[in-house]
Tab-separated table of C-alpha atoms in Angstrom:
chain	number	residue	atom	x	y	z
K	1	MET	CA	77.702	58.550	214.464
K	2	ALA	CA	75.035	55.851	214.085
K	3	GLN	CA	74.423	56.164	217.678
K	4	TYR	CA	73.353	59.844	217.467
K	5	VAL	CA	71.015	59.092	214.419
K	6	GLY	CA	69.301	56.351	216.566
K	7	PHE	CA	69.121	58.643	219.603
K	8	PHE	CA	67.678	61.445	217.582
K	9	ALA	CA	65.231	58.873	215.976
K	10	ALA	CA	64.196	57.532	219.385
K	11	ILE	CA	63.465	61.124	220.664
K	12	LEU	CA	61.673	62.258	217.405
K	13	GLY	CA	59.559	58.925	217.433
K	14	THR	CA	58.337	59.710	221.008
K	15	VAL	CA	57.432	63.328	220.683
K	16	CYS	CA	56.101	63.176	217.011
K	17	TRP	CA	52.528	62.143	218.392
K	18	LEU	CA	52.118	65.112	220.590
K	19	PRO	CA	50.711	67.312	217.766
K	20	GLN	CA	48.198	64.622	216.858
K	21	ALA	CA	47.208	64.149	220.493
K	22	TRP	CA	46.633	67.962	220.923
K	23	LYS	CA	44.774	68.146	217.604
K	24	ALA	CA	42.421	65.291	218.356
K	25	TRP	CA	41.455	66.901	221.825
K	26	ALA	CA	41.431	70.511	220.552
K	27	SER	CA	39.371	69.922	217.316
K	28	ARG	CA	37.289	67.049	218.549
K	29	ASP	CA	37.494	65.873	214.887
K	30	THR	CA	38.883	62.338	215.045
K	31	ALA	CA	36.594	60.949	212.243
K	32	GLY	CA	39.668	60.517	209.947
K	33	LEU	CA	41.732	58.697	212.577
K	34	SER	CA	41.882	54.856	212.250
K	35	LEU	CA	40.990	53.178	215.541
K	36	PRO	CA	42.682	49.859	214.563
K	37	ALA	CA	45.899	51.573	213.434
K	38	ASN	CA	46.021	53.540	216.801
K	39	LEU	CA	45.207	50.522	218.830
K	40	MET	CA	47.815	48.421	217.047
K	41	PHE	CA	50.358	51.276	217.553
K	42	LEU	CA	49.428	51.369	221.283
K	43	ALA	CA	50.193	47.589	221.505
K	44	THR	CA	53.441	48.264	219.648
K	45	VAL	CA	54.781	50.896	222.024
K	46	SER	CA	53.560	48.712	224.960
K	47	LEU	CA	55.524	45.768	223.655
K	48	TRP	CA	58.620	47.941	223.234
K	49	PHE	CA	58.161	49.044	226.810
K	50	ILE	CA	57.978	45.393	228.031
K	51	TYR	CA	61.060	44.628	225.762
K	52	GLY	CA	62.791	47.542	227.468
K	53	LEU	CA	61.936	46.137	230.948
K	54	MET	CA	63.071	42.589	230.002
K	55	ILE	CA	66.530	43.761	228.717
K	56	GLY	CA	66.861	46.375	231.233
K	57	ASP	CA	67.286	49.295	228.795
K	58	TRP	CA	66.316	52.680	230.382
K	59	PRO	CA	66.208	54.766	227.147
K	60	ILE	CA	63.760	52.254	225.701
K	61	ILE	CA	61.839	52.066	228.792
K	62	LEU	CA	61.495	55.853	229.087
K	63	ALA	CA	60.718	56.486	225.525
K	64	ASN	CA	58.003	54.137	225.251
K	65	PHE	CA	56.459	54.907	228.646
K	66	CYS	CA	56.045	58.487	227.246
K	67	ALA	CA	54.655	57.099	223.918
K	68	ILE	CA	52.168	54.907	225.852
K	69	MET	CA	50.905	58.099	227.521
K	70	ILE	CA	50.573	60.159	224.205
K	71	VAL	CA	49.076	57.206	222.208
K	72	THR	CA	46.556	56.394	224.950
K	73	SER	CA	45.287	60.007	224.844
K	74	ILE	CA	44.861	59.711	221.088
K	75	VAL	CA	42.896	56.513	221.418
K	76	ALA	CA	40.914	58.036	224.243
K	77	ALA	CA	39.989	60.998	221.959
K	78	LYS	CA	38.989	58.665	219.249
K	79	LEU	CA	36.772	56.632	221.485
K	80	LYS	CA	35.174	59.891	222.914
K	81	PHE	CA	34.634	61.830	219.763
K	82	GLY	CA	34.158	58.819	217.326
T	1	MET	CA	62.089	35.555	224.902
T	2	ALA	CA	62.841	39.302	224.751
T	3	GLN	CA	63.913	38.841	221.126
T	4	TYR	CA	60.466	37.452	220.307
T	5	VAL	CA	58.719	40.523	221.984
T	6	GLY	CA	61.117	42.816	219.943
T	7	PHE	CA	60.552	40.975	216.870
T	8	PHE	CA	56.774	41.136	217.192
T	9	ALA	CA	56.880	44.715	218.219
T	10	ALA	CA	58.978	45.601	215.004
T	11	ILE	CA	56.530	43.710	212.668
T	12	LEU	CA	53.452	45.176	214.513
T	13	GLY	CA	54.949	48.737	214.393
T	14	THR	CA	55.440	48.577	210.521
T	15	VAL	CA	51.981	47.167	209.588
T	16	CYS	CA	49.937	49.084	212.165
T	17	TRP	CA	49.715	52.237	209.920
T	18	LEU	CA	48.228	50.235	207.012
T	19	PRO	CA	44.606	50.616	208.288
T	20	GLN	CA	45.198	54.594	208.569
T	21	ALA	CA	46.657	54.749	205.081
T	22	TRP	CA	43.754	52.870	203.711
T	23	LYS	CA	41.172	54.851	205.667
T	24	ALA	CA	42.686	58.112	204.525
T	25	TRP	CA	42.511	57.155	200.901
T	26	ALA	CA	39.152	55.336	200.981
T	27	SER	CA	37.418	58.153	202.993
T	28	ARG	CA	39.236	61.196	201.729
T	29	ASP	CA	38.510	62.546	205.249
T	30	THR	CA	41.972	63.572	206.586
T	31	ALA	CA	40.870	66.815	208.481
T	32	GLY	CA	41.617	65.184	211.869
T	33	LEU	CA	45.164	64.008	210.884
T	34	SER	CA	47.970	66.055	212.172
T	35	LEU	CA	50.364	66.962	209.447
T	36	PRO	CA	53.209	67.948	211.667
T	37	ALA	CA	52.825	64.634	213.573
T	38	ASN	CA	52.855	62.541	210.488
T	39	LEU	CA	55.845	64.508	208.839
T	40	MET	CA	57.772	64.047	212.108
T	41	PHE	CA	56.844	60.305	212.059
T	42	LEU	CA	58.013	60.086	208.421
T	43	ALA	CA	61.265	61.695	209.543
T	44	THR	CA	61.478	59.158	212.373
T	45	VAL	CA	61.260	56.156	210.191
T	46	SER	CA	63.627	57.654	207.676
T	47	LEU	CA	66.111	58.190	210.453
T	48	TRP	CA	65.662	54.552	211.574
T	49	PHE	CA	66.195	53.419	207.925
T	50	ILE	CA	69.554	55.456	207.770
T	51	TYR	CA	70.494	54.005	211.197
T	52	GLY	CA	69.828	50.426	209.731
T	53	LEU	CA	72.098	51.207	206.766
T	54	MET	CA	74.833	52.707	208.872
T	55	ILE	CA	74.930	49.547	211.268
T	56	GLY	CA	74.164	47.135	208.367
T	57	ASP	CA	70.982	45.727	210.093
T	58	TRP	CA	68.589	44.291	207.375
T	59	PRO	CA	65.538	43.882	209.788
T	60	ILE	CA	65.794	47.466	210.716
T	61	ILE	CA	66.289	48.504	206.955
T	62	LEU	CA	63.416	46.405	205.670
T	63	ALA	CA	60.862	47.194	208.365
T	64	ASN	CA	61.541	50.991	208.067
T	65	PHE	CA	61.530	50.941	204.320
T	66	CYS	CA	58.068	49.558	204.489
T	67	ALA	CA	57.104	52.114	207.036
T	68	ILE	CA	58.462	55.070	204.760
T	69	MET	CA	56.170	53.821	202.137
T	70	ILE	CA	53.052	53.521	204.239
T	71	VAL	CA	53.569	56.885	206.052
T	72	THR	CA	54.387	58.584	202.760
T	73	SER	CA	51.048	57.491	201.438
T	74	ILE	CA	49.297	58.873	204.649
T	75	VAL	CA	51.170	62.254	204.279
T	76	ALA	CA	50.276	62.336	200.463
T	77	ALA	CA	46.663	61.814	201.432
T	78	LYS	CA	46.767	64.627	203.717
T	79	LEU	CA	48.354	66.906	201.441
T	80	LYS	CA	45.957	65.937	198.738
T	81	PHE	CA	42.609	66.015	200.764
T	82	GLY	CA	43.675	68.612	203.435
């Protein structure tokens, strides 16, 4: 049972930033987004990705690879639109 | 070594949203924040909190309890300021 909760949390934690990335690029309104917060979150998912590589855990590697792509696009929107 | 990377990722993943919460309440500009993204992220950290309780892992419980507090304050700012 705990495994299913963890599995669902991992999936949700990966896809949950898609609406934010979409909104940032569609609205071009990124004034309310915190650049330090998003840069630190990018560092966080990058560290989880490295952790996954170190322990050879494919679910962690894949989930955080996707997260890196999504969060990078949010940071890029913030840098572009200010 | 992998443990240290995971430990640092867990700490960073918890504190990284503090600047976003601060910015949301200080600027009252939350137009660029995605409510669905932040609600899904709140669900994510709540699920990790429940997962921590289920497996009795205190670092997971504590980290996600802090995350629930911070993300709730971001969602509250979004609901208040629109």
